[in-house]
Amino acid sequence: MKTSTKKCVALVLPTLLSGAVLAGCGESGSSIAPVTSTPGSTSSSPATTSKVAPTPFNGTDYYDKIAERVAYQNNSEYSFDEKMSNGTLDDDLFWVIDGYWDAGGTTNWHNGVRARNLRYVKNGDETYLGIKARGSYCRDSDLAKTAAGHIKPEGACIMTKAFLKPGRFEINMATMPREGAVTAMWTYYSKTGSEATSQNEIDIELGGNAQYDHEWTTTWTTHTDKETDSVDVSSIAYLNDGKFHKYSFDWYVDYNGTGEKRVDWFIDGILIKSITGSCVPEMMMPLWIGLWCPSWAGNPYFDYDYMLIKEIAYTEFDEVSQSVDDIRVTNPAYTHTNPSASSIASETYANTQGLNHLANGSFESLDTCVTDSSYFGWTPEDASRGTLALSDDHSEGSHSYQLNASSTSTEEYHGEYLDDKITLAYPGYQYDYSFDAKLLNATSKGNIEIRYKDKNGGTKKTETKAISGTAWATYSGTVTIPAGCAQVQFTLTAEDGSVLYDNGSVKFKGLAA
């Protein structure tokens, strides 16, 4: 059984310089900051690190029988189970963090994590912690912009006040389901302030590489001594399915009396990955939970959506067999406040569900998003030969979009075609859609086309709904994503003459029965 002499180190971290890029992301700076793995399935590490070949995806027996491997610490001063039972986060447990870190090497991509995006989400007698992700199509006035006018997406983050020892770390949450953000739980501490010599970290990251059929599992001790895997978990669930799932990792510095350092990762109690060796930390670390929008998470082409947290729990392992240096840091180097002093607004659970996946479903203006030059999601196809205009004729609000086919082109396809697509739409996902539409006159022709695409954008199946009259009518239905697809595109067309569209919505319904 491993033993060591514990050391008590009392540290006060330096204040971060205003506007500095934080350490923990491949940059020098503060001595506490989270980092993230870079996209890819694995990273090189010393020969002393090895990936274990566990028996993954084989039920919950291994998770349930943890007592066969390690004992929990009796009367632990660190263990906690936060369920927001009093309707708020516990000030004794957590800091709310304001800060900025890695954008994947892309300047001005996002605006970090901000306390203003936290919410207490009320669902009957329960309270969840919500993190509101605001993407490139969000037009809230308080969002930062670049000098060129690019909207800078935001998320939020909390961190435990205590540095935690080896144990079981768990979160019961529903991920933010859209492309362009990372939903994560991780531990992190750099003792030296330089990740070249000290980068202690264990990660659960969801949404990296614009995918929710994989979970990223990573452990580090320095910037080069690390292992990261992108684990295909689609046999358990697609992780943006709107459901709460329990994500866990067990951190050992002496696995089952062998002296081996090891981390096991689980989803809903099912082992998905294990890593052992020198890349596993042996130093106390705080726990971080958050959402942000790095470039390696894909394009944040959405308005807003939510990550929801039902429970956060940590259970300390036996401190004799799992002995680590006792590190206590009084203050993080980020701007940090108690939850009770963070002006966290309340929201109803109903208002976080059934959100419109069309950022511009009202068709009220022809304003464009600087980032992608779209009409906040709607993009004319290259094959378009007509024009797009704003009309005062409308079914709701004050305006609608009028698509006009070319009256002079001699090409067979001479219409106007306007696309918007939903990514990370996995097989079996269902979406309810609805559009109001009308033909300008009896000689006009137009359609709503639904194209199911694979993850590379190849069209696998197309459905067409013709616009049939000159009076406003609602065209609606439910789409089910077929096997082999991961996107659904809605195309509004004017094949001949002019067609008007208004009041559009595409809302996630759930998994097909």
XYZ file of C-alpha atoms in Angstrom:
513
model
C 0.000 0.000 0.000
C 1.410 3.374 -0.974
C 2.349 5.810 1.783
C 3.870 9.265 1.727
C 4.496 12.192 4.010
C 1.793 14.794 3.580
C 2.774 18.421 3.296
C 0.568 21.393 4.062
C 1.234 24.260 1.674
C -0.674 27.504 2.204
C -0.696 29.599 -0.955
C -2.207 32.876 -2.027
C -2.184 33.205 -5.790
C -1.226 36.431 -7.547
C -3.867 38.682 -9.013
C -4.216 38.228 -12.747
C -3.280 41.224 -14.868
C -6.279 42.795 -16.560
C -6.822 41.407 -20.060
C -4.194 38.679 -19.726
C -4.736 35.264 -21.245
C -4.898 32.739 -18.433
C -2.524 29.885 -17.776
C -3.722 26.354 -18.145
C -4.416 26.901 -21.835
C -0.933 26.807 -23.250
C -0.226 30.353 -22.086
C 1.846 31.646 -19.191
C 0.081 33.486 -16.394
C -1.802 32.575 -13.242
C -1.127 29.406 -11.314
C -4.739 28.266 -11.264
C -6.581 27.922 -14.526
C -8.321 25.191 -16.467
C -7.008 23.832 -19.713
C -8.506 21.639 -22.330
C -7.183 18.968 -24.598
C -6.682 19.787 -28.223
C -8.813 18.021 -30.820
C -7.821 14.476 -31.676
C -8.081 10.988 -30.344
C -4.768 10.628 -28.531
C -1.732 12.617 -27.519
C 1.812 11.447 -27.014
C 3.138 10.792 -23.530
C 6.127 9.142 -21.875
C 6.530 5.387 -21.943
C 5.703 5.266 -18.216
C 2.080 6.021 -19.088
C -0.146 3.273 -20.440
C -3.744 3.040 -21.487
C -5.507 0.265 -19.652
C -7.611 -2.186 -21.626
C -10.644 -2.315 -19.311
C -13.946 -4.011 -19.950
C -15.922 -0.966 -21.035
C -19.586 -0.725 -21.933
C -20.384 -3.772 -19.826
C -23.049 -2.666 -17.359
C -22.633 -0.929 -14.004
C -21.129 -3.764 -11.963
C -17.612 -2.292 -11.915
C -18.954 1.120 -10.886
C -21.177 -0.350 -8.177
C -18.420 -2.500 -6.638
C -15.973 0.308 -5.919
C -15.684 -0.914 -2.314
C -13.711 -3.879 -3.665
C -11.019 -1.459 -4.848
C -10.944 1.347 -2.283
C -12.659 2.529 0.887
C -14.296 5.912 1.265
C -12.824 8.269 3.849
C -14.851 8.357 7.059
C -15.879 11.813 8.278
C -14.247 13.501 5.304
C -13.977 17.275 5.506
C -14.056 17.424 1.710
C -16.883 15.144 0.530
C -20.088 16.879 -0.556
C -23.309 16.302 -2.470
C -24.693 19.562 -3.905
C -28.304 19.326 -5.107
C -29.255 23.000 -4.670
C -31.803 21.742 -2.115
C -32.112 25.246 -0.667
C -32.637 26.707 -4.117
C -29.090 28.063 -4.442
C -25.458 26.996 -4.670
C -23.695 26.656 -1.322
C -21.360 29.593 -0.632
C -19.192 27.298 1.491
C -18.523 25.014 -1.475
C -18.220 27.094 -4.643
C -16.842 30.188 -6.268
C -18.484 31.751 -9.306
C -15.730 32.543 -11.816
C -15.357 35.333 -14.369
C -12.484 34.769 -16.765
C -11.167 33.848 -20.180
C -9.055 30.989 -21.446
C -8.120 28.977 -24.522
C -9.905 29.729 -27.777
C -7.906 27.108 -29.662
C -5.331 29.642 -30.764
C -7.965 31.786 -32.480
C -7.995 35.435 -31.418
C -11.296 37.029 -30.377
C -13.266 33.808 -30.870
C -15.196 33.978 -27.587
C -15.576 35.985 -24.384
C -14.893 33.334 -21.784
C -17.060 32.490 -18.787
C -19.242 35.147 -17.181
C -21.347 35.039 -14.013
C -24.208 36.777 -15.824
C -24.880 33.536 -17.722
C -25.671 31.479 -14.605
C -29.301 30.698 -13.785
C -31.247 28.999 -11.023
C -33.677 26.894 -13.030
C -36.869 26.050 -11.158
C -38.624 22.773 -11.958
C -41.372 22.237 -9.400
C -39.694 21.599 -6.049
C -36.292 21.119 -7.670
C -33.675 23.720 -8.527
C -31.060 23.110 -11.204
C -28.009 25.205 -11.926
C -28.262 26.442 -15.481
C -25.508 27.821 -17.674
C -26.827 29.885 -20.536
C -24.674 29.563 -23.634
C -24.966 32.577 -25.926
C -23.726 31.986 -29.450
C -22.743 33.956 -32.529
C -26.390 34.603 -33.437
C -27.321 36.012 -30.020
C -28.048 39.725 -30.284
C -28.217 40.604 -26.581
C -26.883 44.107 -26.047
C -24.464 43.119 -23.254
C -22.445 40.702 -25.399
C -18.937 41.764 -26.351
C -18.019 42.273 -29.998
C -14.768 42.555 -31.896
C -13.842 45.773 -33.674
C -15.184 44.202 -36.866
C -18.517 43.461 -35.199
C -18.161 39.730 -34.543
C -20.346 38.661 -31.614
C -18.210 36.894 -28.977
C -20.019 33.855 -27.490
C -20.093 33.299 -23.738
C -20.652 30.609 -21.120
C -20.129 30.375 -17.356
C -18.118 28.464 -14.754
C -18.031 27.527 -11.072
C -15.129 26.120 -9.029
C -14.906 24.432 -5.641
C -13.301 26.480 -2.908
C -11.592 23.377 -1.548
C -8.783 21.513 -3.231
C -9.904 17.894 -3.431
C -8.120 14.576 -2.997
C -8.468 11.309 -4.911
C -12.056 10.175 -4.945
C -15.197 9.807 -7.023
C -16.239 12.977 -8.890
C -19.753 13.098 -10.360
C -22.160 15.424 -12.089
C -25.757 14.763 -13.139
C -26.427 17.113 -16.027
C -28.009 17.720 -19.396
C -25.464 19.106 -21.846
C -25.894 22.296 -23.830
C -26.987 20.588 -27.063
C -25.767 22.927 -29.805
C -22.557 22.943 -31.818
C -19.836 25.376 -30.821
C -19.506 24.963 -27.051
C -17.844 22.568 -24.627
C -19.726 21.263 -21.595
C -17.169 20.088 -19.043
C -16.223 18.953 -15.547
C -12.536 18.905 -14.682
C -9.926 19.244 -11.962
C -6.969 21.564 -12.430
C -3.993 22.995 -10.548
C -0.539 24.186 -11.609
C 1.760 24.317 -8.594
C 4.538 26.183 -10.392
C 2.451 28.410 -12.658
C 4.195 26.842 -15.661
C 2.443 23.995 -17.411
C 5.783 22.769 -18.708
C 6.540 21.618 -15.158
C 3.120 21.355 -13.485
C -0.259 20.894 -15.143
C -2.344 18.639 -12.953
C -5.695 17.986 -14.594
C -8.409 15.379 -15.178
C -11.119 16.177 -17.746
C -14.582 15.235 -18.890
C -15.273 17.286 -22.038
C -18.390 17.039 -24.186
C -18.900 18.755 -27.529
C -15.263 18.834 -28.626
C -14.725 18.510 -32.378
C -18.416 19.362 -32.817
C -19.633 15.931 -31.747
C -21.877 14.523 -29.046
C -21.397 10.858 -29.879
C -17.981 10.943 -28.162
C -16.664 11.978 -24.754
C -13.159 13.342 -24.363
C -11.306 11.788 -21.412
C -7.983 13.383 -20.509
C -5.429 13.325 -17.706
C -2.262 15.424 -17.419
C 0.612 16.183 -15.062
C 2.556 18.476 -17.390
C 1.772 19.981 -20.769
C 3.515 17.067 -22.488
C 2.826 14.217 -20.041
C -0.819 13.553 -20.870
C -3.224 11.073 -22.403
C -6.477 12.006 -24.106
C -9.009 9.809 -25.828
C -12.125 10.602 -27.795
C -14.369 7.715 -26.732
C -17.323 6.679 -28.890
C -20.232 6.475 -26.424
C -23.081 6.298 -28.933
C -23.954 2.803 -27.695
C -24.944 4.446 -24.386
C -26.434 7.690 -25.663
C -25.946 10.663 -27.909
C -24.963 13.167 -25.271
C -27.119 16.084 -26.474
C -30.320 14.026 -26.273
C -31.969 16.442 -23.824
C -31.789 13.951 -20.952
C -29.904 14.108 -17.682
C -26.935 11.741 -17.564
C -24.503 11.043 -14.737
C -20.856 11.626 -15.689
C -18.190 10.357 -13.284
C -14.508 9.740 -12.872
C -12.654 7.858 -10.132
C -9.146 9.156 -9.406
C -6.643 6.844 -7.692
C -3.002 7.308 -6.731
C -2.888 3.684 -5.513
C -5.255 1.510 -7.514
C -6.416 -1.515 -5.548
C -3.172 -1.706 -3.567
C -0.950 -1.975 -6.657
C 0.695 1.436 -6.321
C -0.584 2.286 -9.790
C -2.058 5.710 -10.557
C -5.314 5.446 -12.469
C -8.442 7.271 -13.625
C -11.691 5.508 -14.582
C -14.424 7.378 -16.484
C -18.139 6.459 -16.467
C -21.428 7.510 -18.045
C -24.547 6.483 -16.120
C -22.384 4.077 -14.129
C -20.970 2.365 -17.227
C -17.181 2.289 -17.505
C -16.079 3.906 -20.772
C -12.313 4.439 -20.306
C -9.370 3.895 -17.957
C -5.896 5.454 -18.086
C -2.929 4.702 -15.816
C 0.612 5.930 -15.352
C 2.661 9.060 -14.869
C 0.083 11.287 -16.558
C -2.298 10.763 -13.604
C -1.933 13.588 -11.039
C -0.943 13.006 -7.422
C -1.696 16.483 -6.124
C -4.867 17.999 -4.662
C -6.910 20.010 -7.178
C -10.135 22.036 -7.168
C -13.099 20.897 -9.248
C -14.349 23.100 -12.078
C -17.669 22.872 -13.925
C -18.463 25.053 -16.881
C -19.246 25.784 -20.483
C -17.317 27.909 -22.968
C -16.965 28.265 -26.737
C -13.469 27.432 -28.056
C -12.819 27.192 -31.781
C -12.198 23.443 -31.549
C -15.841 22.884 -30.523
C -17.099 23.912 -33.962
C -19.071 26.959 -35.001
C -21.351 28.487 -32.334
C -24.028 29.320 -34.900
C -26.962 29.508 -32.523
C -28.805 32.114 -30.466
C -28.808 30.651 -26.951
C -29.350 27.369 -25.148
C -28.730 25.822 -21.728
C -26.581 23.360 -19.843
C -28.529 22.103 -16.802
C -26.966 20.640 -13.646
C -29.065 18.631 -11.213
C -26.352 17.402 -8.849
C -22.594 17.698 -8.218
C -20.986 15.197 -5.848
C -17.515 14.338 -4.599
C -16.666 11.443 -2.285
C -13.137 11.256 -0.903
C -11.270 7.955 -1.008
C -9.375 6.586 2.006
C -6.687 9.176 2.707
C -4.133 6.612 3.881
C -4.000 4.543 0.704
C -4.666 7.574 -1.511
C -2.235 10.006 0.109
C -1.347 13.228 -1.740
C 0.237 16.555 -0.855
C -2.193 18.686 1.145
C -2.532 21.937 -0.784
C -4.788 24.774 0.289
C -5.124 27.904 -1.837
C -7.059 30.808 -0.386
C -8.104 32.587 -3.567
C -8.171 31.783 -7.280
C -6.547 34.236 -9.662
C -9.748 34.828 -11.585
C -12.400 37.316 -10.645
C -14.409 35.236 -8.194
C -17.493 35.804 -6.062
C -19.709 33.821 -3.739
C -22.842 32.523 -5.454
C -24.989 34.631 -3.123
C -23.185 37.768 -4.328
C -23.263 36.869 -8.032
C -26.767 38.134 -8.918
C -27.778 34.750 -10.339
C -31.163 35.165 -12.011
C -33.962 32.598 -11.858
C -35.564 30.869 -14.827
C -38.304 28.288 -15.189
C -37.422 24.858 -16.502
C -40.116 25.227 -19.168
C -38.297 28.251 -20.582
C -35.142 26.191 -21.106
C -36.955 23.517 -23.117
C -38.366 23.456 -26.640
C -36.185 26.324 -27.810
C -36.354 27.375 -31.442
C -33.277 26.076 -33.262
C -33.794 28.798 -35.865
C -32.091 31.938 -34.586
C -34.018 33.957 -37.176
C -37.472 32.440 -37.337
C -39.287 35.758 -37.154
C -37.993 37.011 -40.542
C -38.229 40.592 -39.284
C -35.033 41.987 -40.805
C -32.316 41.382 -43.371
C -29.548 42.073 -40.858
C -26.555 39.796 -41.314
C -24.208 38.146 -38.838
C -20.682 39.474 -39.335
C -19.133 36.105 -38.458
C -20.622 34.088 -41.331
C -22.466 36.721 -43.432
C -25.727 34.798 -43.038
C -29.107 36.286 -42.186
C -28.492 34.977 -38.673
C -28.666 31.410 -39.889
C -30.306 31.683 -43.301
C -27.914 31.503 -46.258
C -28.794 31.829 -49.973
C -27.575 28.849 -51.977
C -24.946 29.366 -54.659
C -27.498 28.037 -57.135
C -29.880 30.915 -56.404
C -30.657 33.098 -59.407
C -33.310 35.278 -57.820
C -33.491 37.810 -54.995
C -34.482 38.061 -51.350
C -36.490 40.988 -49.998
C -38.277 42.056 -46.837
C -42.052 42.271 -47.227
C -44.628 44.176 -45.172
C -47.074 41.339 -45.834
C -46.800 39.056 -42.814
C -48.542 36.424 -40.712
C -46.897 37.540 -37.473
C -44.853 40.536 -36.378
C -44.282 43.249 -38.971
C -42.427 41.600 -41.861
C -41.776 38.397 -43.763
C -39.135 37.167 -46.199
C -40.109 37.331 -49.860
C -38.143 35.012 -52.137
C -38.274 35.989 -55.803
C -37.275 33.646 -58.602
C -35.431 35.179 -61.540
C -37.675 36.348 -64.367
C -34.791 36.697 -66.824
C -32.626 33.599 -66.295
C -32.862 30.912 -68.973
C -31.518 28.213 -66.641
C -33.795 25.356 -65.635
C -33.268 26.151 -61.965
C -33.711 29.911 -61.779
C -35.252 30.243 -58.334
C -34.199 31.643 -54.975
C -33.168 29.094 -52.331
C -32.549 29.885 -48.664
C -30.964 27.335 -46.277
C -30.673 26.887 -42.519
C -29.420 23.687 -40.913
C -29.398 21.966 -37.546
C -26.156 20.127 -36.778
C -25.510 17.396 -34.196
C -28.909 15.920 -35.087
C -28.401 12.206 -34.527
C -30.352 9.137 -35.742
C -33.707 8.868 -34.009
C -33.830 12.530 -32.999
C -37.163 14.166 -33.772
C -37.855 17.835 -34.473
C -41.193 19.583 -34.839
C -41.084 22.226 -37.562
C -43.533 24.929 -38.585
C -43.501 27.725 -41.197
C -46.157 30.142 -42.348
C -46.051 30.657 -46.117
C -48.027 31.905 -49.109
C -47.652 32.284 -52.865
C -47.655 35.872 -54.084
C -49.963 34.885 -56.952
C -51.402 31.826 -58.653
C -48.460 31.453 -61.039
C -45.847 31.363 -58.257
C -44.342 28.087 -57.059
C -42.329 27.264 -53.949
C -41.443 24.488 -51.532
C -40.146 23.720 -48.093
C -37.424 21.134 -48.660
C -36.029 19.007 -45.838
C -32.625 17.469 -46.506
C -31.122 14.861 -44.208
C -27.332 14.957 -44.338
C -24.423 12.938 -43.013
C -21.806 14.560 -40.785
C -19.798 15.598 -43.860
C -22.757 17.366 -45.456
C -23.706 14.742 -48.018
C -27.453 14.595 -48.653
C -28.933 11.162 -47.896
C -32.642 11.877 -48.200
C -34.905 14.768 -49.243
C -38.551 15.515 -48.448
C -40.550 18.289 -50.133
C -43.656 20.127 -48.999
C -45.201 22.370 -51.673
C -46.657 25.787 -50.848
C -50.191 25.504 -52.163
C -52.093 28.784 -51.903
C -52.084 32.577 -52.018
C -53.384 32.944 -48.445
C -51.196 32.586 -45.381
C -51.184 28.986 -44.144
C -49.089 26.996 -41.683
C -46.970 24.130 -42.999
C -45.799 21.882 -40.177
C -44.686 18.379 -39.353
C -42.222 16.201 -37.465
C -38.918 15.015 -38.894
C -37.050 11.943 -37.654
C -33.330 11.799 -38.370
C -32.544 8.567 -40.272
C -29.586 6.255 -39.732
C -26.308 7.572 -41.075
C -27.292 11.226 -40.727
C -26.179 13.951 -38.322
C -27.694 17.136 -39.815
C -31.051 18.322 -41.074
C -31.335 21.277 -43.459
C -34.467 23.304 -44.158
C -34.562 25.012 -47.546
C -37.187 27.631 -48.406
C -37.642 28.083 -52.149
C -39.266 30.222 -54.797
C -39.145 28.088 -57.942
C -41.184 30.569 -60.003
C -42.592 33.963 -59.159
C -42.506 34.980 -55.492
C -43.142 33.129 -52.227
C -43.417 34.643 -48.732
C -42.276 32.950 -45.499
C -42.841 33.916 -41.864
C -42.992 32.600 -38.296
C -40.592 29.665 -38.647
C -39.558 27.262 -35.920
C -37.666 23.992 -35.531
C -37.830 22.530 -32.022
C -36.243 19.399 -30.613
C -38.949 16.925 -29.620
C -36.889 14.023 -28.295
C -36.014 10.519 -29.363
C -38.339 8.505 -31.555
C -40.175 5.777 -29.664
